[in-house]
Amino acid sequence: MQVEKIRIEQLRKQFVKKNKMVEAFHSISLQIKDGEFVSIVGPSGCGKTTLLRVIAGLELPTSGTMHIQHHDSNQPLNAMVFQEHSIFPWMTVRENIAYGLTMRKVPPSIKKSIVDHYLLKINMVNFAESYPHQLSGGMKQRVSVARAFANDPEILLMDEPFTALDEQNRLLIQQELLKIWEENQKTVVFITHSIEEAILLSDRIIMMSAHPGTLIAEYEIPFPRPRKIEEIRSSTFYKNMFNEIWMQLKEEVEKSRSMEGMLPI
């Protein structure tokens, strides 16, 4: 039985923008189990990224409570992977993946073993000594994912990490992420605009409403693991689930569009 990793109760976030009080999200209550892969979808501006930043401790909530179970104080609690490439341009691929381990003063032999493992996982052994300017966008994002997993955080927070990639690279890196996650089953909170991506990767999908965001729906993903993307995408059940989620999300997107111009930019 999975234990609870994250518990959020009645969370609310407000901030001041152009001398006006803006509510990013409200009444968020959510429980995420240890080792669960949860995706959050919703229209643009609904507060998904702000919620992720609150979970990461980068923002403080206005009200409500949040509890995260930290099993091992010697290990990092969380790591983030952002939409934009966030690897260090002055470091090689190997050095980037090793960054968190270096900061934690992990012994060199152990660090090398871990980095070699993830270089193999993301198929970049031959690029270990390359610098970011020598890599494609997809390769940079693979390094970002490997760096996050290599530091062995208890929670991985991912904010639309594959949005900027072309379709082919996106599918490949989704498959690589699945393989890495299935190996160690970290708790993952994954923000995405893609219903397809959420279904392929997740155990559960949470939907947020139009601004100000709140939780309005939840979907359990029944596909067994390990998963093969090609088989899932071709199944009738996948198509039905996609349509079900899209019909509800479409309503929220239309609400969001109707409110454009009403909020301070």
PDB file of C-alpha atoms in Angstrom:
ATOM      1  CA  MET A   1       0.000   0.000   0.000  1.00  0.00           C
ATOM      2  CA  GLN A   2       1.409   3.378  -1.015  1.00  0.00           C
ATOM      3  CA  VAL A   3       1.848   5.936   1.767  1.00  0.00           C
ATOM      4  CA  GLU A   4       0.935   9.570   1.417  1.00  0.00           C
ATOM      5  CA  LYS A   5       3.793  11.808   0.234  1.00  0.00           C
ATOM      6  CA  ILE A   6       2.138  15.208  -0.247  1.00  0.00           C
ATOM      7  CA  ARG A   7      -1.002  16.494   1.476  1.00  0.00           C
ATOM      8  CA  ILE A   8      -2.461  19.862   0.512  1.00  0.00           C
ATOM      9  CA  GLU A   9      -5.507  21.287   2.281  1.00  0.00           C
ATOM     10  CA  GLN A  10      -7.480  24.346   1.112  1.00  0.00           C
ATOM     11  CA  LEU A  11      -4.406  25.991  -0.422  1.00  0.00           C
ATOM     12  CA  ARG A  12      -4.785  29.515  -1.789  1.00  0.00           C
ATOM     13  CA  LYS A  13      -2.342  31.888  -3.458  1.00  0.00           C
ATOM     14  CA  GLN A  14      -2.824  35.611  -4.044  1.00  0.00           C
ATOM     15  CA  PHE A  15      -0.341  38.206  -5.229  1.00  0.00           C
ATOM     16  CA  VAL A  16      -0.304  41.868  -6.196  1.00  0.00           C
ATOM     17  CA  LYS A  17       0.051  42.731  -9.875  1.00  0.00           C
ATOM     18  CA  LYS A  18      -0.157  46.319 -11.168  1.00  0.00           C
ATOM     19  CA  ASN A  19      -1.605  47.431  -7.827  1.00  0.00           C
ATOM     20  CA  LYS A  20      -4.378  44.846  -8.041  1.00  0.00           C
ATOM     21  CA  MET A  21      -4.834  41.719  -5.967  1.00  0.00           C
ATOM     22  CA  VAL A  22      -4.824  38.632  -8.198  1.00  0.00           C
ATOM     23  CA  GLU A  23      -5.851  35.174  -7.034  1.00  0.00           C
ATOM     24  CA  ALA A  24      -3.735  32.522  -8.733  1.00  0.00           C
ATOM     25  CA  PHE A  25      -5.651  29.553  -7.292  1.00  0.00           C
ATOM     26  CA  HIS A  26      -7.922  28.725  -4.370  1.00  0.00           C
ATOM     27  CA  SER A  27      -9.416  25.832  -2.396  1.00  0.00           C
ATOM     28  CA  ILE A  28      -6.784  23.338  -3.586  1.00  0.00           C
ATOM     29  CA  SER A  29      -6.986  20.081  -1.627  1.00  0.00           C
ATOM     30  CA  LEU A  30      -4.879  17.233  -2.960  1.00  0.00           C
ATOM     31  CA  GLN A  31      -3.154  14.087  -1.755  1.00  0.00           C
ATOM     32  CA  ILE A  32      -0.325  12.470  -3.710  1.00  0.00           C
ATOM     33  CA  LYS A  33       1.033   9.058  -2.808  1.00  0.00           C
ATOM     34  CA  ASP A  34       4.679   8.136  -2.486  1.00  0.00           C
ATOM     35  CA  GLY A  35       5.903   6.994  -5.907  1.00  0.00           C
ATOM     36  CA  GLU A  36       2.845   8.292  -7.758  1.00  0.00           C
ATOM     37  CA  PHE A  37       3.120  10.074 -11.108  1.00  0.00           C
ATOM     38  CA  VAL A  38       0.498  12.845 -11.136  1.00  0.00           C
ATOM     39  CA  SER A  39      -0.077  15.235 -14.030  1.00  0.00           C
ATOM     40  CA  ILE A  40      -1.905  18.543 -13.672  1.00  0.00           C
ATOM     41  CA  VAL A  41      -3.701  19.961 -16.709  1.00  0.00           C
ATOM     42  CA  GLY A  42      -5.719  23.126 -17.158  1.00  0.00           C
ATOM     43  CA  PRO A  43      -6.070  26.220 -19.334  1.00  0.00           C
ATOM     44  CA  SER A  44      -3.292  28.800 -19.542  1.00  0.00           C
ATOM     45  CA  GLY A  45      -3.244  31.125 -16.547  1.00  0.00           C
ATOM     46  CA  CYS A  46      -5.075  28.756 -14.186  1.00  0.00           C
ATOM     47  CA  GLY A  47      -2.232  28.689 -11.654  1.00  0.00           C
ATOM     48  CA  LYS A  48      -0.610  25.339 -12.467  1.00  0.00           C
ATOM     49  CA  THR A  49       2.966  26.645 -12.403  1.00  0.00           C
ATOM     50  CA  THR A  50       2.315  28.742  -9.294  1.00  0.00           C
ATOM     51  CA  LEU A  51       0.986  25.656  -7.520  1.00  0.00           C
ATOM     52  CA  LEU A  52       4.099  23.727  -8.517  1.00  0.00           C
ATOM     53  CA  ARG A  53       6.301  26.535  -7.177  1.00  0.00           C
ATOM     54  CA  VAL A  54       4.424  26.448  -3.872  1.00  0.00           C
ATOM     55  CA  ILE A  55       4.978  22.673  -3.636  1.00  0.00           C
ATOM     56  CA  ALA A  56       8.676  23.285  -4.375  1.00  0.00           C
ATOM     57  CA  GLY A  57       8.914  25.875  -1.605  1.00  0.00           C
ATOM     58  CA  LEU A  58       9.744  28.668  -4.061  1.00  0.00           C
ATOM     59  CA  GLU A  59       6.502  30.507  -3.218  1.00  0.00           C
ATOM     60  CA  LEU A  60       4.557  30.761   0.032  1.00  0.00           C
ATOM     61  CA  PRO A  61       0.806  30.121  -0.003  1.00  0.00           C
ATOM     62  CA  THR A  62      -1.546  32.873   1.137  1.00  0.00           C
ATOM     63  CA  SER A  63      -3.565  30.414   3.195  1.00  0.00           C
ATOM     64  CA  GLY A  64      -4.112  26.714   3.639  1.00  0.00           C
ATOM     65  CA  THR A  65      -1.698  23.986   4.668  1.00  0.00           C
ATOM     66  CA  MET A  66       0.763  21.664   2.970  1.00  0.00           C
ATOM     67  CA  HIS A  67       2.650  18.728   4.416  1.00  0.00           C
ATOM     68  CA  ILE A  68       5.358  16.792   2.597  1.00  0.00           C
ATOM     69  CA  GLN A  69       6.759  13.605   4.077  1.00  0.00           C
ATOM     70  CA  HIS A  70      10.575  13.750   3.906  1.00  0.00           C
ATOM     71  CA  HIS A  71      11.821  10.209   4.440  1.00  0.00           C
ATOM     72  CA  ASP A  72      15.579  10.822   4.469  1.00  0.00           C
ATOM     73  CA  SER A  73      17.001  14.178   5.552  1.00  0.00           C
ATOM     74  CA  ASN A  74      20.324  13.244   3.927  1.00  0.00           C
ATOM     75  CA  GLN A  75      18.662  13.190   0.502  1.00  0.00           C
ATOM     76  CA  PRO A  76      17.264  16.232  -1.354  1.00  0.00           C
ATOM     77  CA  LEU A  77      13.517  16.602  -0.970  1.00  0.00           C
ATOM     78  CA  ASN A  78      12.782  17.768  -4.506  1.00  0.00           C
ATOM     79  CA  ALA A  79      14.223  18.760  -7.867  1.00  0.00           C
ATOM     80  CA  MET A  80      12.645  20.808 -10.653  1.00  0.00           C
ATOM     81  CA  VAL A  81      12.766  20.464 -14.419  1.00  0.00           C
ATOM     82  CA  PHE A  82      11.600  23.601 -16.205  1.00  0.00           C
ATOM     83  CA  GLN A  83      10.127  24.264 -19.641  1.00  0.00           C
ATOM     84  CA  GLU A  84      13.238  26.112 -20.766  1.00  0.00           C
ATOM     85  CA  HIS A  85      16.649  24.472 -20.882  1.00  0.00           C
ATOM     86  CA  SER A  86      18.175  25.107 -17.458  1.00  0.00           C
ATOM     87  CA  ILE A  87      21.499  23.305 -17.708  1.00  0.00           C
ATOM     88  CA  PHE A  88      24.685  25.291 -17.144  1.00  0.00           C
ATOM     89  CA  PRO A  89      26.301  26.411 -20.430  1.00  0.00           C
ATOM     90  CA  TRP A  90      29.828  26.394 -18.987  1.00  0.00           C
ATOM     91  CA  MET A  91      29.609  22.744 -17.878  1.00  0.00           C
ATOM     92  CA  THR A  92      29.865  19.585 -19.950  1.00  0.00           C
ATOM     93  CA  VAL A  93      27.001  17.111 -20.103  1.00  0.00           C
ATOM     94  CA  ARG A  94      28.755  14.958 -17.506  1.00  0.00           C
ATOM     95  CA  GLU A  95      29.330  17.919 -15.193  1.00  0.00           C
ATOM     96  CA  ASN A  96      25.726  19.063 -15.528  1.00  0.00           C
ATOM     97  CA  ILE A  97      24.330  15.654 -14.620  1.00  0.00           C
ATOM     98  CA  ALA A  98      26.743  15.458 -11.698  1.00  0.00           C
ATOM     99  CA  TYR A  99      25.965  18.953 -10.409  1.00  0.00           C
ATOM    100  CA  GLY A 100      23.691  17.991  -7.496  1.00  0.00           C
ATOM    101  CA  LEU A 101      25.956  15.123  -6.513  1.00  0.00           C
ATOM    102  CA  THR A 102      28.959  17.468  -6.537  1.00  0.00           C
ATOM    103  CA  MET A 103      27.119  19.957  -4.306  1.00  0.00           C
ATOM    104  CA  ARG A 104      26.346  17.141  -1.867  1.00  0.00           C
ATOM    105  CA  LYS A 105      29.995  16.036  -1.938  1.00  0.00           C
ATOM    106  CA  VAL A 106      29.181  12.496  -3.093  1.00  0.00           C
ATOM    107  CA  PRO A 107      32.445  10.502  -3.362  1.00  0.00           C
ATOM    108  CA  PRO A 108      33.940  10.677  -6.891  1.00  0.00           C
ATOM    109  CA  SER A 109      33.709   6.948  -7.590  1.00  0.00           C
ATOM    110  CA  ILE A 110      30.030   6.812  -6.641  1.00  0.00           C
ATOM    111  CA  LYS A 111      29.317  10.016  -8.532  1.00  0.00           C
ATOM    112  CA  LYS A 112      30.945   8.647 -11.682  1.00  0.00           C
ATOM    113  CA  SER A 113      28.933   5.447 -11.438  1.00  0.00           C
ATOM    114  CA  ILE A 114      25.650   7.364 -11.092  1.00  0.00           C
ATOM    115  CA  VAL A 115      26.434   9.756 -13.937  1.00  0.00           C
ATOM    116  CA  ASP A 116      27.515   6.898 -16.220  1.00  0.00           C
ATOM    117  CA  HIS A 117      24.238   5.150 -15.453  1.00  0.00           C
ATOM    118  CA  TYR A 118      22.152   8.159 -16.512  1.00  0.00           C
ATOM    119  CA  LEU A 119      24.276   8.914 -19.551  1.00  0.00           C
ATOM    120  CA  LEU A 120      23.404   5.424 -20.698  1.00  0.00           C
ATOM    121  CA  LYS A 121      19.726   5.879 -19.828  1.00  0.00           C
ATOM    122  CA  ILE A 122      19.397   9.015 -21.976  1.00  0.00           C
ATOM    123  CA  ASN A 123      21.577   7.607 -24.788  1.00  0.00           C
ATOM    124  CA  MET A 124      24.210  10.325 -24.473  1.00  0.00           C
ATOM    125  CA  VAL A 125      27.373   8.421 -23.574  1.00  0.00           C
ATOM    126  CA  ASN A 126      29.058   9.767 -26.712  1.00  0.00           C
ATOM    127  CA  PHE A 127      28.197  13.350 -25.712  1.00  0.00           C
ATOM    128  CA  ALA A 128      29.443  13.188 -22.123  1.00  0.00           C
ATOM    129  CA  GLU A 129      32.163  15.795 -22.700  1.00  0.00           C
ATOM    130  CA  SER A 130      30.091  18.044 -24.974  1.00  0.00           C
ATOM    131  CA  TYR A 131      28.866  21.484 -23.937  1.00  0.00           C
ATOM    132  CA  PRO A 132      25.241  22.658 -24.179  1.00  0.00           C
ATOM    133  CA  HIS A 133      25.875  24.850 -27.231  1.00  0.00           C
ATOM    134  CA  GLN A 134      26.845  21.682 -29.097  1.00  0.00           C
ATOM    135  CA  LEU A 135      23.530  19.962 -28.318  1.00  0.00           C
ATOM    136  CA  SER A 136      20.044  20.077 -29.803  1.00  0.00           C
ATOM    137  CA  GLY A 137      17.082  21.264 -27.762  1.00  0.00           C
ATOM    138  CA  GLY A 138      15.926  17.717 -27.154  1.00  0.00           C
ATOM    139  CA  MET A 139      19.358  16.640 -25.972  1.00  0.00           C
ATOM    140  CA  LYS A 140      19.553  19.558 -23.533  1.00  0.00           C
ATOM    141  CA  GLN A 141      16.227  18.602 -22.017  1.00  0.00           C
ATOM    142  CA  ARG A 142      17.320  14.983 -21.679  1.00  0.00           C
ATOM    143  CA  VAL A 143      20.301  16.249 -19.693  1.00  0.00           C
ATOM    144  CA  SER A 144      17.940  18.294 -17.486  1.00  0.00           C
ATOM    145  CA  VAL A 145      15.878  15.195 -16.733  1.00  0.00           C
ATOM    146  CA  ALA A 146      18.973  13.073 -16.053  1.00  0.00           C
ATOM    147  CA  ARG A 147      20.420  15.737 -13.734  1.00  0.00           C
ATOM    148  CA  ALA A 148      17.207  15.805 -11.712  1.00  0.00           C
ATOM    149  CA  PHE A 149      17.005  12.021 -11.330  1.00  0.00           C
ATOM    150  CA  ALA A 150      20.742  11.617 -10.693  1.00  0.00           C
ATOM    151  CA  ASN A 151      20.556  13.767  -7.560  1.00  0.00           C
ATOM    152  CA  ASP A 152      18.067  11.230  -6.182  1.00  0.00           C
ATOM    153  CA  PRO A 153      15.349  13.609  -4.910  1.00  0.00           C
ATOM    154  CA  GLU A 154      12.294  12.202  -3.216  1.00  0.00           C
ATOM    155  CA  ILE A 155       9.998  14.337  -5.401  1.00  0.00           C
ATOM    156  CA  LEU A 156      10.454  15.433  -9.003  1.00  0.00           C
ATOM    157  CA  LEU A 157       8.568  18.569 -10.067  1.00  0.00           C
ATOM    158  CA  MET A 158       8.306  19.092 -13.827  1.00  0.00           C
ATOM    159  CA  ASP A 159       6.873  22.258 -15.379  1.00  0.00           C
ATOM    160  CA  GLU A 160       5.945  21.602 -19.030  1.00  0.00           C
ATOM    161  CA  PRO A 161       9.441  20.213 -19.664  1.00  0.00           C
ATOM    162  CA  PHE A 162       8.818  19.014 -23.235  1.00  0.00           C
ATOM    163  CA  THR A 163       6.661  21.841 -24.618  1.00  0.00           C
ATOM    164  CA  ALA A 164       9.404  23.353 -26.798  1.00  0.00           C
ATOM    165  CA  LEU A 165      10.379  20.054 -28.434  1.00  0.00           C
ATOM    166  CA  ASP A 166       9.255  18.868 -31.845  1.00  0.00           C
ATOM    167  CA  GLU A 167       6.881  15.891 -31.999  1.00  0.00           C
ATOM    168  CA  GLN A 168       9.561  13.269 -32.706  1.00  0.00           C
ATOM    169  CA  ASN A 169      11.861  14.373 -29.894  1.00  0.00           C
ATOM    170  CA  ARG A 170       8.935  14.735 -27.544  1.00  0.00           C
ATOM    171  CA  LEU A 171       7.851  11.139 -28.088  1.00  0.00           C
ATOM    172  CA  LEU A 172      11.388   9.844 -27.633  1.00  0.00           C
ATOM    173  CA  ILE A 173      12.013  11.751 -24.413  1.00  0.00           C
ATOM    174  CA  GLN A 174       8.611  10.699 -23.041  1.00  0.00           C
ATOM    175  CA  GLN A 175       9.658   7.086 -23.564  1.00  0.00           C
ATOM    176  CA  GLU A 176      13.012   7.737 -21.881  1.00  0.00           C
ATOM    177  CA  LEU A 177      11.293   9.424 -18.942  1.00  0.00           C
ATOM    178  CA  LEU A 178       8.970   6.438 -18.549  1.00  0.00           C
ATOM    179  CA  LYS A 179      11.917   4.028 -18.464  1.00  0.00           C
ATOM    180  CA  ILE A 180      13.813   6.103 -15.899  1.00  0.00           C
ATOM    181  CA  TRP A 181      10.738   6.613 -13.727  1.00  0.00           C
ATOM    182  CA  GLU A 182       9.735   2.951 -13.839  1.00  0.00           C
ATOM    183  CA  GLU A 183      13.206   2.072 -12.562  1.00  0.00           C
ATOM    184  CA  ASN A 184      13.019   4.119  -9.343  1.00  0.00           C
ATOM    185  CA  GLN A 185       9.387   5.326  -9.129  1.00  0.00           C
ATOM    186  CA  LYS A 186       9.976   8.764  -7.716  1.00  0.00           C
ATOM    187  CA  THR A 187       6.982  10.864  -6.757  1.00  0.00           C
ATOM    188  CA  VAL A 188       6.386  13.111  -9.781  1.00  0.00           C
ATOM    189  CA  VAL A 189       4.168  16.173 -10.157  1.00  0.00           C
ATOM    190  CA  PHE A 190       4.054  16.987 -13.860  1.00  0.00           C
ATOM    191  CA  ILE A 191       2.532  20.121 -15.416  1.00  0.00           C
ATOM    192  CA  THR A 192       1.480  19.811 -19.049  1.00  0.00           C
ATOM    193  CA  HIS A 193      -0.889  21.313 -21.627  1.00  0.00           C
ATOM    194  CA  SER A 194      -0.928  18.001 -23.499  1.00  0.00           C
ATOM    195  CA  ILE A 195      -3.731  15.579 -22.656  1.00  0.00           C
ATOM    196  CA  GLU A 196      -1.933  12.890 -24.653  1.00  0.00           C
ATOM    197  CA  GLU A 197       1.263  13.357 -22.664  1.00  0.00           C
ATOM    198  CA  ALA A 198      -0.616  13.259 -19.364  1.00  0.00           C
ATOM    199  CA  ILE A 199      -2.362   9.992 -20.268  1.00  0.00           C
ATOM    200  CA  LEU A 200       0.810   8.312 -21.528  1.00  0.00           C
ATOM    201  CA  LEU A 201       2.918   9.175 -18.482  1.00  0.00           C
ATOM    202  CA  SER A 202       0.633   9.395 -15.468  1.00  0.00           C
ATOM    203  CA  ASP A 203      -1.003   7.279 -12.823  1.00  0.00           C
ATOM    204  CA  ARG A 204      -3.528  10.059 -12.264  1.00  0.00           C
ATOM    205  CA  ILE A 205      -4.528  13.309 -13.967  1.00  0.00           C
ATOM    206  CA  ILE A 206      -5.785  16.317 -12.021  1.00  0.00           C
ATOM    207  CA  MET A 207      -7.685  19.033 -13.907  1.00  0.00           C
ATOM    208  CA  MET A 208      -7.749  22.677 -12.837  1.00  0.00           C
ATOM    209  CA  SER A 209     -10.439  25.174 -13.763  1.00  0.00           C
ATOM    210  CA  ALA A 210     -10.045  28.471 -15.566  1.00  0.00           C
ATOM    211  CA  HIS A 211      -8.562  31.336 -13.531  1.00  0.00           C
ATOM    212  CA  PRO A 212      -8.623  31.467 -10.578  1.00  0.00           C
ATOM    213  CA  GLY A 213      -7.742  27.799 -10.599  1.00  0.00           C
ATOM    214  CA  THR A 214      -9.254  25.134  -8.434  1.00  0.00           C
ATOM    215  CA  LEU A 215      -9.439  21.361  -8.820  1.00  0.00           C
ATOM    216  CA  ILE A 216     -12.508  20.243 -10.773  1.00  0.00           C
ATOM    217  CA  ALA A 217     -11.815  16.685 -11.978  1.00  0.00           C
ATOM    218  CA  GLU A 218      -9.590  13.669 -11.470  1.00  0.00           C
ATOM    219  CA  TYR A 219      -8.861  10.747 -13.776  1.00  0.00           C
ATOM    220  CA  GLU A 220      -7.235   7.430 -12.869  1.00  0.00           C
ATOM    221  CA  ILE A 221      -5.098   6.051 -15.707  1.00  0.00           C
ATOM    222  CA  PRO A 222      -5.646   2.272 -15.975  1.00  0.00           C
ATOM    223  CA  PHE A 223      -2.841   1.332 -18.372  1.00  0.00           C
ATOM    224  CA  PRO A 224      -0.410  -1.157 -16.773  1.00  0.00           C
ATOM    225  CA  ARG A 225       3.300  -0.508 -16.429  1.00  0.00           C
ATOM    226  CA  PRO A 226       5.775  -0.817 -18.027  1.00  0.00           C
ATOM    227  CA  ARG A 227       4.059   1.083 -20.821  1.00  0.00           C
ATOM    228  CA  LYS A 228       4.588   1.091 -24.538  1.00  0.00           C
ATOM    229  CA  ILE A 229       3.493   4.408 -26.002  1.00  0.00           C
ATOM    230  CA  GLU A 230       2.662   2.975 -29.430  1.00  0.00           C
ATOM    231  CA  GLU A 231       0.285   0.371 -27.975  1.00  0.00           C
ATOM    232  CA  ILE A 232      -1.480   2.865 -25.719  1.00  0.00           C
ATOM    233  CA  ARG A 233      -2.010   5.456 -28.456  1.00  0.00           C
ATOM    234  CA  SER A 234      -3.596   2.872 -30.748  1.00  0.00           C
ATOM    235  CA  SER A 235      -6.098   1.578 -28.183  1.00  0.00           C
ATOM    236  CA  THR A 236      -9.790   2.486 -28.225  1.00  0.00           C
ATOM    237  CA  PHE A 237      -9.748   3.074 -24.462  1.00  0.00           C
ATOM    238  CA  TYR A 238      -7.042   5.732 -24.889  1.00  0.00           C
ATOM    239  CA  LYS A 239      -9.082   7.539 -27.535  1.00  0.00           C
ATOM    240  CA  ASN A 240     -12.189   7.483 -25.363  1.00  0.00           C
ATOM    241  CA  MET A 241     -10.286   8.786 -22.348  1.00  0.00           C
ATOM    242  CA  PHE A 242      -8.665  11.529 -24.417  1.00  0.00           C
ATOM    243  CA  ASN A 243     -12.068  12.685 -25.660  1.00  0.00           C
ATOM    244  CA  GLU A 244     -13.587  12.586 -22.172  1.00  0.00           C
ATOM    245  CA  ILE A 245     -10.809  14.733 -20.710  1.00  0.00           C
ATOM    246  CA  TRP A 246     -10.799  17.109 -23.680  1.00  0.00           C
ATOM    247  CA  MET A 247     -14.551  17.759 -23.503  1.00  0.00           C
ATOM    248  CA  GLN A 248     -14.238  18.941 -19.913  1.00  0.00           C
ATOM    249  CA  LEU A 249     -10.988  20.810 -20.474  1.00  0.00           C
ATOM    250  CA  LYS A 250     -12.447  22.509 -23.545  1.00  0.00           C
ATOM    251  CA  GLU A 251     -15.108  24.170 -21.364  1.00  0.00           C
ATOM    252  CA  GLU A 252     -12.417  25.605 -19.088  1.00  0.00           C
ATOM    253  CA  VAL A 253     -10.298  26.783 -22.026  1.00  0.00           C
ATOM    254  CA  GLU A 254     -13.312  28.599 -23.461  1.00  0.00           C
ATOM    255  CA  LYS A 255     -13.985  30.240 -20.078  1.00  0.00           C
ATOM    256  CA  SER A 256     -10.347  31.286 -19.897  1.00  0.00           C
ATOM    257  CA  ARG A 257     -10.456  32.788 -23.373  1.00  0.00           C
ATOM    258  CA  SER A 258     -13.610  34.729 -22.555  1.00  0.00           C
ATOM    259  CA  MET A 259     -11.818  36.313 -19.590  1.00  0.00           C
ATOM    260  CA  GLU A 260      -8.792  37.463 -21.587  1.00  0.00           C
ATOM    261  CA  GLY A 261      -8.301  41.185 -21.202  1.00  0.00           C
ATOM    262  CA  MET A 262     -10.123  41.231 -17.855  1.00  0.00           C
ATOM    263  CA  LEU A 263      -6.989  40.451 -15.821  1.00  0.00           C
ATOM    264  CA  PRO A 264      -3.895  42.634 -15.255  1.00  0.00           C
ATOM    265  CA  ILE A 265      -1.010  41.588 -17.495  1.00  0.00           C
TER     266      ILE A 265
END
